[in-house]
Coordinates of C-alpha atoms and ligand atoms in Angstrom, one line a residue:
M1 CA -6.3 -25.8 0.3
G2 CA -2.4 -24.7 -0.8
K3 CA -0.9 -28.0 0.7
N4 CA 2.6 -28.5 -0.3
L5 CA 2.7 -25.0 -2.1
K6 CA 6.1 -23.0 -1.5
V7 CA 6.0 -19.4 -2.2
L8 CA 8.5 -16.4 -1.7
F9 CA 7.2 -13.3 -0.9
V10 CA 9.3 -10.3 -1.8
S11 CA 8.5 -6.8 -1.1
A12 CA 10.4 -3.7 -0.2
E13 CA 8.1 -3.2 2.9
V14 CA 6.4 -5.3 5.4
A15 CA 4.6 -4.0 8.3
P16 CA 5.1 -3.4 11.2
Y17 CA 8.8 -3.4 10.6
A18 CA 9.4 -1.1 7.7
K19 CA 6.2 0.9 6.2
T20 CA 5.7 3.9 4.2
G21 CA 2.3 2.9 3.2
G22 CA -0.3 0.5 2.2
L23 CA 2.1 -2.1 0.6
A24 CA 3.7 -2.8 3.9
D25 CA 0.4 -3.8 5.6
V26 CA -0.2 -5.9 2.4
A27 CA 2.9 -7.8 3.1
G28 CA 2.4 -7.7 6.3
S29 CA -1.1 -9.5 6.7
L30 CA -1.8 -11.4 3.5
P31 CA 0.9 -13.7 4.0
E32 CA -0.2 -14.7 7.0
V33 CA -3.5 -15.7 5.9
L34 CA -1.6 -17.6 2.9
S35 CA 0.2 -19.5 5.6
G36 CA -3.1 -20.6 7.4
M37 CA -4.2 -22.0 4.1
G38 CA -1.5 -24.5 4.5
I39 CA 1.1 -22.4 2.2
D40 CA 4.6 -22.4 3.1
I41 CA 5.3 -18.9 2.5
R42 CA 8.5 -17.1 3.1
V43 CA 8.7 -13.3 3.2
V44 CA 11.7 -11.5 2.3
F45 CA 12.5 -7.7 2.5
P46 CA 15.7 -5.6 3.2
G47 CA 17.6 -5.5 6.6
Y48 CA 17.2 -1.7 7.0
R49 CA 18.3 0.0 9.9
G50 CA 16.1 0.5 12.7
I51 CA 13.9 -2.4 12.3
D52 CA 12.4 -2.9 15.8
A53 CA 12.5 -6.7 16.0
E54 CA 14.7 -9.3 17.2
Q55 CA 16.5 -11.1 14.4
E56 CA 18.8 -14.3 14.2
Y57 CA 21.4 -15.2 11.8
V58 CA 20.3 -17.8 9.0
A59 CA 23.0 -17.8 5.9
D60 CA 25.5 -15.7 4.3
F61 CA 26.4 -15.8 0.8
P62 CA 27.8 -13.9 -2.3
V63 CA 25.6 -11.9 -4.6
T64 CA 26.8 -10.6 -7.9
I65 CA 26.4 -7.0 -8.7
G66 CA 28.2 -6.0 -11.8
N67 CA 31.7 -7.5 -11.8
R68 CA 31.5 -7.5 -7.8
L69 CA 30.6 -9.8 -5.2
E70 CA 28.6 -8.3 -2.3
T71 CA 28.0 -10.2 1.0
C72 CA 24.1 -11.0 1.6
I73 CA 23.5 -11.7 5.4
L74 CA 20.5 -13.3 5.7
K75 CA 18.5 -13.2 9.0
R76 CA 15.2 -14.1 9.9
I77 CA 12.8 -12.1 12.0
K78 CA 12.5 -14.3 15.4
D79 CA 8.5 -13.6 16.5
A80 CA 6.9 -12.8 13.0
P81 CA 3.6 -14.7 12.5
V82 CA 5.4 -16.3 9.3
T83 CA 8.7 -17.2 8.1
T84 CA 10.2 -13.6 7.5
Y85 CA 13.7 -12.8 6.2
T86 CA 15.6 -9.7 5.9
V87 CA 18.4 -9.4 3.3
N88 CA 21.4 -7.4 5.0
N89 CA 24.3 -5.7 3.5
Y90 CA 25.8 -2.9 5.4
C91 CA 26.1 -0.5 2.3
Y92 CA 23.1 -1.0 0.8
Y93 CA 20.6 -0.9 4.0
Y94 CA 22.2 0.6 7.0
R95 CA 20.7 4.1 6.5
D96 CA 17.8 6.1 7.4
G97 CA 14.8 6.0 5.1
I98 CA 13.8 3.0 2.9
Y99 CA 13.8 5.1 -0.5
M100 CA 14.9 8.1 -2.0
H101 CA 18.6 7.2 -2.0
H102 CA 20.6 8.0 -4.9
D103 CA 21.6 4.5 -5.5
D104 CA 18.0 3.1 -5.4
G105 CA 18.4 1.1 -8.5
E106 CA 21.5 -0.9 -7.4
R107 CA 20.0 -1.4 -4.0
F108 CA 17.2 -3.0 -5.2
S109 CA 18.8 -4.8 -7.8
F110 CA 20.9 -6.4 -4.9
L111 CA 17.2 -7.1 -3.3
C112 CA 16.4 -9.1 -6.5
R113 CA 19.1 -10.9 -7.1
A114 CA 19.8 -11.9 -3.1
S115 CA 15.9 -13.1 -3.3
L116 CA 16.6 -15.8 -6.2
D117 CA 20.3 -16.8 -4.7
L118 CA 18.6 -16.9 -1.0
C119 CA 16.5 -19.9 -2.4
R120 CA 19.8 -21.7 -3.3
A121 CA 21.8 -20.9 -0.1
I122 CA 19.1 -22.1 2.1
G123 CA 17.7 -24.9 -0.3
F124 CA 14.1 -23.4 -0.5
K125 CA 12.9 -24.2 -3.8
P126 CA 9.8 -22.3 -4.2
D127 CA 6.9 -23.2 -6.4
I128 CA 5.8 -19.2 -6.8
I129 CA 8.1 -16.1 -6.2
H130 CA 5.7 -13.6 -5.7
M131 CA 6.8 -10.1 -6.8
N132 CA 5.7 -6.7 -5.3
D133 CA 5.9 -3.6 -7.2
W134 CA 8.8 -2.2 -9.0
H135 CA 11.2 -3.0 -6.6
S136 CA 11.0 -6.8 -7.2
G137 CA 9.8 -6.5 -10.8
P138 CA 13.3 -7.8 -12.3
V139 CA 13.1 -10.9 -10.7
A140 CA 11.1 -12.4 -13.4
L141 CA 13.4 -11.3 -16.0
L142 CA 16.4 -12.6 -14.1
L143 CA 14.8 -15.8 -13.8
K144 CA 14.2 -16.2 -17.2
E145 CA 16.8 -14.7 -19.1
Q146 CA 19.4 -15.8 -16.3
Y147 CA 18.8 -18.2 -13.6
K148 CA 16.7 -21.0 -15.5
Q149 CA 19.3 -21.2 -18.2
R150 CA 22.1 -21.7 -15.8
D151 CA 20.5 -23.7 -13.0
S152 CA 18.1 -26.3 -13.2
F153 CA 17.0 -25.5 -9.3
F154 CA 15.2 -22.5 -10.9
S155 CA 13.3 -24.4 -13.7
N156 CA 9.6 -24.8 -12.5
I157 CA 9.5 -21.7 -10.6
K158 CA 6.8 -19.4 -11.6
T159 CA 6.3 -15.8 -11.0
V160 CA 3.3 -13.6 -10.0
L161 CA 3.4 -9.8 -10.0
T162 CA 1.3 -7.7 -7.7
I163 CA 1.1 -4.2 -8.9
H164 CA 0.1 -1.9 -5.8
N165 CA 0.8 1.3 -7.4
L166 CA 1.4 1.9 -11.3
E167 CA 2.8 5.5 -10.7
Y168 CA 6.3 4.5 -8.9
Q169 CA 8.1 2.2 -11.6
G170 CA 11.7 2.6 -10.7
H171 CA 13.3 4.3 -13.9
F172 CA 17.3 4.1 -13.6
E173 CA 20.0 4.4 -16.1
K174 CA 20.8 1.8 -18.5
D175 CA 23.8 0.5 -16.6
I176 CA 21.4 -1.3 -14.5
L177 CA 21.4 -4.2 -17.0
F178 CA 25.1 -4.4 -16.2
L179 CA 24.6 -4.5 -12.1
L180 CA 21.9 -7.3 -13.1
G181 CA 24.5 -9.0 -15.6
L182 CA 22.1 -8.9 -18.2
P183 CA 22.7 -8.3 -22.0
E184 CA 22.4 -5.2 -23.8
E185 CA 19.8 -6.5 -26.2
L186 CA 17.1 -6.6 -23.7
F187 CA 17.2 -2.6 -23.8
T188 CA 14.6 -1.7 -26.4
P189 CA 11.2 -0.3 -26.5
E190 CA 9.7 -3.7 -26.8
G191 CA 12.3 -4.9 -23.7
V192 CA 12.9 -3.1 -20.4
E193 CA 13.6 0.3 -21.7
F194 CA 11.3 3.2 -21.3
Y195 CA 12.1 6.4 -22.9
G196 CA 15.9 5.7 -22.3
K197 CA 15.9 4.4 -19.0
F198 CA 15.5 0.9 -17.6
N199 CA 12.1 0.4 -16.1
F200 CA 12.0 -2.0 -12.9
L201 CA 8.4 -2.4 -13.2
K202 CA 8.5 -3.0 -16.8
A203 CA 10.7 -5.9 -16.3
G204 CA 8.1 -7.5 -13.9
I205 CA 5.0 -7.2 -16.3
L206 CA 6.9 -8.4 -19.5
Y207 CA 8.3 -11.5 -17.7
A208 CA 5.9 -12.5 -14.8
D209 CA 3.8 -15.3 -15.4
K210 CA 0.5 -13.7 -13.9
I211 CA 0.0 -10.1 -12.9
N212 CA -2.6 -8.5 -10.7
T213 CA -3.4 -5.2 -9.4
V214 CA -5.0 -4.6 -5.8
S215 CA -8.5 -4.0 -7.2
P216 CA -10.8 -5.3 -10.0
T217 CA -11.8 -1.5 -11.1
Y218 CA -7.9 -0.5 -10.8
S219 CA -6.9 -3.5 -13.4
E220 CA -9.3 -2.1 -16.1
E221 CA -8.2 1.5 -15.6
I222 CA -4.6 1.1 -16.3
L223 CA -5.5 -0.2 -19.5
T224 CA -6.4 3.6 -20.6
P225 CA -3.8 6.5 -21.4
E226 CA -5.6 8.3 -18.2
Y227 CA -4.2 5.4 -15.5
G228 CA -1.7 3.8 -17.5
E229 CA 1.1 5.7 -16.7
G230 CA 2.6 5.1 -20.1
L231 CA 2.4 1.7 -19.7
E232 CA -1.1 0.9 -20.9
G233 CA 0.0 -0.8 -24.2
V234 CA 2.4 -3.0 -22.0
L235 CA -0.5 -4.1 -19.7
F236 CA -2.6 -4.1 -22.9
N237 CA -0.4 -7.3 -24.5
R238 CA -0.7 -8.8 -21.2
R239 CA -4.5 -8.5 -20.3
K240 CA -4.7 -12.4 -20.8
D241 CA -2.6 -12.9 -17.6
L242 CA -4.1 -9.5 -15.9
C243 CA -6.8 -9.6 -12.9
G244 CA -7.7 -7.4 -9.9
I245 CA -7.8 -8.9 -6.4
L246 CA -9.2 -6.5 -3.8
N247 CA -6.9 -6.1 -0.7
G248 CA -7.8 -7.1 2.6
I249 CA -7.2 -5.4 6.1
S250 CA -5.9 -7.3 9.1
H251 CA -8.9 -7.3 11.6
S252 CA -6.6 -8.0 14.4
Q253 CA -4.3 -5.1 13.9
F254 CA -7.3 -3.1 12.9
N255 CA -10.0 -3.7 15.5
P256 CA -11.8 -0.9 17.5
E257 CA -12.6 -3.5 20.3
T258 CA -8.7 -4.4 21.4
D259 CA -6.8 -1.5 19.7
V260 CA -3.7 -0.8 21.9
Y261 CA -3.6 2.7 20.9
L262 CA -7.1 3.5 22.1
K263 CA -8.3 4.3 25.2
Y264 CA -11.8 3.2 24.8
G265 CA -12.6 0.0 23.4
Y266 CA -16.3 0.0 21.3
N267 CA -18.2 -2.2 18.9
E268 CA -21.6 -1.5 17.0
E269 CA -23.8 -2.4 20.2
N270 CA -21.6 0.1 22.3
L271 CA -20.4 3.1 20.6
S272 CA -19.5 5.5 23.7
G273 CA -16.1 4.5 23.4
K274 CA -16.0 6.2 19.6
R275 CA -17.6 9.2 21.1
R276 CA -15.1 9.5 24.2
N277 CA -12.1 8.8 21.8
K278 CA -13.4 11.7 19.6
S279 CA -13.0 14.0 22.5
L280 CA -9.4 12.9 23.5
L281 CA -8.5 13.3 20.1
Q282 CA -9.9 16.9 19.7
A283 CA -8.3 17.7 23.0
E284 CA -4.5 15.9 22.1
L285 CA -4.8 18.1 19.3
G286 CA -5.7 21.6 21.1
L287 CA -8.9 21.5 19.2
P288 CA -12.3 22.5 21.2
V289 CA -13.9 19.8 22.4
E290 CA -17.4 19.9 20.8
N291 CA -19.9 18.1 18.8
V292 CA -18.9 19.2 15.4
P293 CA -18.4 16.6 12.5
V294 CA -14.7 16.0 12.8
V295 CA -12.9 15.4 9.2
G296 CA -9.8 13.2 9.0
V297 CA -7.0 12.6 6.8
V298 CA -4.4 9.9 7.1
H299 CA -2.1 9.9 3.9
R300 CA 1.1 10.1 2.4
L301 CA 0.9 13.8 1.0
V302 CA 1.1 13.3 -2.8
L303 CA -0.6 14.6 -6.0
Q304 CA -2.2 11.2 -5.7
K305 CA -4.4 11.6 -2.9
G306 CA -6.3 14.7 -4.3
L307 CA -5.7 16.9 -1.5
D308 CA -5.2 19.6 -4.1
L309 CA -9.0 19.7 -3.9
V310 CA -9.3 19.9 -0.1
I311 CA -6.9 23.2 -0.5
K312 CA -9.2 24.7 -3.3
A313 CA -11.9 24.3 -1.2
F314 CA -10.7 24.8 2.0
D315 CA -12.4 28.5 2.9
K316 CA -15.7 27.0 2.1
M317 CA -15.1 23.6 4.3
M318 CA -14.3 25.8 7.2
E319 CA -17.9 27.6 6.6
L320 CA -19.4 24.3 7.3
R321 CA -18.3 24.5 11.1
I322 CA -16.3 21.7 11.0
Q323 CA -13.0 20.3 12.6
F324 CA -10.1 19.3 10.2
I325 CA -7.4 17.0 11.2
L326 CA -4.5 15.9 9.0
L327 CA -1.7 13.5 9.6
G328 CA 1.0 12.9 6.8
T329 CA 4.2 13.4 5.2
G330 CA 5.5 13.9 1.8
D331 CA 5.5 16.6 -0.7
P332 CA 7.1 19.9 1.3
N333 CA 4.5 22.2 -0.8
L334 CA 1.3 20.3 0.7
E335 CA 3.2 20.0 4.0
K336 CA 3.7 24.0 4.1
C337 CA 0.1 24.7 2.9
F338 CA -1.6 22.5 5.4
V339 CA 0.6 24.1 8.2
S340 CA -0.3 27.3 7.3
L341 CA -3.9 26.6 7.1
M342 CA -3.8 25.0 10.3
H343 CA -2.4 28.8 11.2
K344 CA -5.2 30.6 9.7
Y345 CA -7.8 28.4 11.3
P346 CA -6.4 27.7 15.0
R347 CA -9.7 26.7 16.4
Q348 CA -11.0 24.1 13.5
V349 CA -7.8 22.8 12.0
A350 CA -5.0 20.4 13.4
V351 CA -2.1 19.4 10.9
R352 CA 0.8 16.9 12.2
I353 CA 3.4 16.1 10.0
E354 CA 5.0 13.3 10.7
F355 CA 4.4 9.4 10.3
N356 CA 2.7 8.1 13.2
E357 CA 1.1 5.2 13.4
E358 CA -0.5 5.8 17.3
L359 CA -2.1 8.8 16.0
A360 CA -3.5 7.5 12.8
H361 CA -5.1 4.7 14.7
K362 CA -6.5 7.6 17.2
I363 CA -7.8 9.5 14.1
Y364 CA -9.4 6.8 12.1
S365 CA -11.1 6.2 15.6
G366 CA -12.0 9.7 16.6
S367 CA -13.4 11.2 13.3
D368 CA -16.5 11.0 11.9
I369 CA -15.8 11.4 8.1
F370 CA -12.6 10.1 6.7
L371 CA -11.4 12.0 3.3
M372 CA -10.0 10.1 0.4
P373 CA -10.4 12.5 -2.8
S374 CA -8.0 10.7 -4.6
R375 CA -7.1 11.1 -8.5
F376 CA -6.4 7.6 -8.4
E377 CA -6.6 5.0 -5.9
P378 CA -5.2 1.3 -6.7
C379 CA -7.1 -0.1 -3.5
G380 CA -6.7 2.4 -0.8
L381 CA -6.6 0.7 3.1
G382 CA -7.9 4.2 4.3
Q383 CA -11.4 3.6 3.6
M384 CA -11.8 0.1 4.8
I385 CA -9.8 0.7 8.2
S386 CA -11.8 4.1 8.5
L387 CA -15.0 1.8 8.1
R388 CA -14.0 -0.7 10.5
Y389 CA -13.7 1.9 13.1
G390 CA -17.2 3.4 12.4
T391 CA -15.7 6.5 10.6
I392 CA -17.6 7.3 7.5
P393 CA -15.6 7.8 4.0
L394 CA -15.8 10.3 1.8
V395 CA -14.3 9.3 -1.4
R396 CA -13.6 10.1 -5.2
E397 CA -15.3 7.1 -7.5
T398 CA -12.0 5.4 -8.7
G399 CA -9.8 2.1 -8.4
G400 CA -10.5 0.6 -4.8
L401 CA -12.5 3.2 -3.5
K402 CA -15.3 2.6 -6.1
D403 CA -15.1 -1.2 -5.5
T404 CA -15.5 -0.5 -1.6
V405 CA -17.6 2.4 -1.0
I406 CA -21.2 3.1 -2.0
D407 CA -22.8 6.5 -1.5
I408 CA -25.9 6.4 0.6
G409 CA -27.8 8.7 -1.9
R410 CA -27.3 5.6 -4.3
D411 CA -28.4 2.9 -2.3
L412 CA -30.3 3.5 1.3
T413 CA -29.5 -0.2 2.5
R414 CA -26.1 -0.7 1.6
G415 CA -24.7 2.8 1.4
N416 CA -21.6 3.1 3.7
G417 CA -20.3 6.5 2.7
F418 CA -20.1 9.8 0.3
T419 CA -18.8 9.5 -3.3
F420 CA -18.2 11.7 -6.3
S421 CA -16.8 11.1 -9.7
E422 CA -15.5 14.7 -11.2
Y423 CA -12.4 15.7 -10.1
T424 CA -13.2 19.2 -9.2
P425 CA -13.4 20.9 -6.1
Y426 CA -17.1 21.5 -6.3
A427 CA -18.1 18.0 -6.8
F428 CA -15.6 17.4 -3.5
L429 CA -17.5 19.9 -1.6
G430 CA -20.3 18.9 -2.8
A431 CA -19.7 15.6 -1.0
L432 CA -18.6 16.9 2.0
Q433 CA -22.0 19.4 2.1
R434 CA -24.1 16.2 2.0
A435 CA -22.0 14.0 4.3
V436 CA -22.5 17.2 6.9
E437 CA -26.1 17.5 6.3
V438 CA -26.6 14.0 7.0
Y439 CA -24.4 14.0 10.2
R440 CA -26.3 17.0 11.4
N441 CA -29.8 16.6 10.8
K442 CA -30.2 12.9 10.3
P443 CA -28.5 11.1 13.1
G444 CA -30.5 7.9 12.8
L445 CA -29.3 7.3 9.4
W446 CA -26.0 8.3 10.1
L447 CA -26.1 6.0 12.8
A448 CA -27.2 3.2 10.9
M449 CA -24.1 3.8 8.6
V450 CA -21.4 3.7 11.2
K451 CA -22.9 0.6 12.2
R452 CA -22.9 -1.1 8.6
G453 CA -19.1 0.1 8.4
L454 CA -18.4 -1.5 11.9
K455 CA -19.9 -5.0 10.7
T456 CA -18.1 -5.0 7.3
D457 CA -15.7 -7.9 6.8
F458 CA -12.7 -6.4 5.1
S459 CA -10.7 -9.5 6.1
W460 CA -8.2 -11.3 3.5
E461 CA -10.1 -14.6 3.4
N462 CA -11.8 -13.9 0.1
S463 CA -9.1 -12.4 -1.8
A464 CA -6.3 -14.9 -0.3
K465 CA -8.4 -17.8 -2.3
Q466 CA -8.2 -15.4 -5.1
Y467 CA -4.3 -15.6 -4.7
L468 CA -4.3 -19.1 -4.4
N469 CA -5.9 -19.0 -7.7
I470 CA -3.8 -17.3 -9.5
Y471 CA -0.7 -19.4 -8.1
N472 CA -2.4 -22.5 -9.4
S473 CA -3.1 -21.0 -12.9
A474 CA 0.6 -19.8 -13.0
L475 CA 1.8 -23.6 -12.1
R476 CA -0.9 -25.0 -14.7
E477 CA 0.5 -23.0 -17.8
Ligands
LIG501 P1 -1.0 4.3 -0.1 O1 -0.6 2.8 0.1 O2 -1.1 4.6 -1.2 O3 0.0 5.1 0.9 P2 -3.4 3.0 1.2 O4 -4.3 4.0 1.6 O5 -3.1 2.1 0.6 O6 -2.2 4.4 0.6 O7 -2.3 2.8 2.7 C1 -2.0 3.6 3.5 C2 -1.4 3.0 4.9 O8 -0.5 4.0 5.6 C3 -2.6 3.1 6.1 O9 -2.1 1.9 6.9 C4 -2.1 4.6 6.4 O10 -2.8 4.5 7.8 C5 -1.0 4.5 6.5 N1 -0.4 6.0 6.7 C6 -0.3 6.9 5.8 N2 0.5 8.0 6.0 C7 0.4 7.8 7.3 C8 1.3 8.4 8.4 N3 1.8 9.7 8.3 N4 1.4 8.0 9.9 C9 0.8 6.8 10.0 N5 0.2 6.1 9.1 C10 0.0 6.5 7.8

């Protein structure tokens, strides 16, 4: 289907090598499906310290940053399912943590330039460069304002930008323009300036040939001031080239029958493994092993995820005689708050402040209810992963959550979770009360929902076809 099409897929994170959130999951699974459709797709991300995979040298070449030449050593991950490169530079990437360094603007400027330069260096001429989030936004700008003008090698390349989260835009000082070798004239409100700063994502939105978000609902929400993060006007001007494509998840990575992190595998015909995993989870986290609804959370602890609603409703939640398990890292205030709630309710609450893939899988499997009361949610993978493990999502009706979870009260035959709309602790608590009520008093209905979730197809096939369509429409124009 995608025969002869060549794509370079640029991302700051790629699972399982470097991950803080959903972007990594997408970059680690979508390209493989596109490759299966016949596309020659190659993934590139920074060679951070601590990548747990064998890599081999491919090439090295100079990358211009400001008035310096930096060296890029290009490596390839040996056993990756699709060709996956890392761009390596000791000063920029050989340190702990992916983000939050004082020179992130420069580090990701290097990623942008190195991604373009590697094409020349290894003679790979992509039809499409697929950028993801702010980190690679300036690729489209560089391509149009610089590379295409200087070198015919780049003439026919088109760009697609996927916005995984509009909240993170990459605002840096104006001198990024100098680092990228671009003229000052671009620094205007109509151009890449955003309230006195250089805005990486805005550069991508302005210059990409096609743009998409990771769910249909979010692609509409971001055109409004409530969800547009100040870029609603810029996005509105590009609406002709903007669409929403729902993320998928990797059915092999998230598979309750074969998951290596789980002691007991299970499927919709035999759920005993899920019950046993629940007991193991309770025991591992020091909670009483008893038949109460276990409510799980696995998130970056940031305002977006709506956990302030959970905190405000917490005492009332505990009166529902549930257990609450949270895994996450992020905002220190949220971390402290959940740890103190664990101390307040030691027999009902377990909190782990860490990034832990294994424990995440155990929570997806061992919980009964999975919470995502997000303020906004571009797509959300947690609700899809939890459904795949037969765990019922409780979500706020926004973005991709609205596109994937149907309240059982609204549709008895298709309902797969519990939803609420208003962003208030009362609305959240109301949905949780309904969920606990069904769990305790309507076991037949609960079981039907669990099975429906386990059977749902969230694989990438459909969405990958839509990506192929936007690649083709970018090429046609
Ligand atoms: P976002 O991209 O906003 O972080 P998503 O729901 O799209 O949210 O994806 C989050 C991904 O990151 C999921 O795969 C989730 O399991 C994982 N994740 C988040 N926090 C942790 C953590 N502390 N430990 C392990 N996995 C985590």
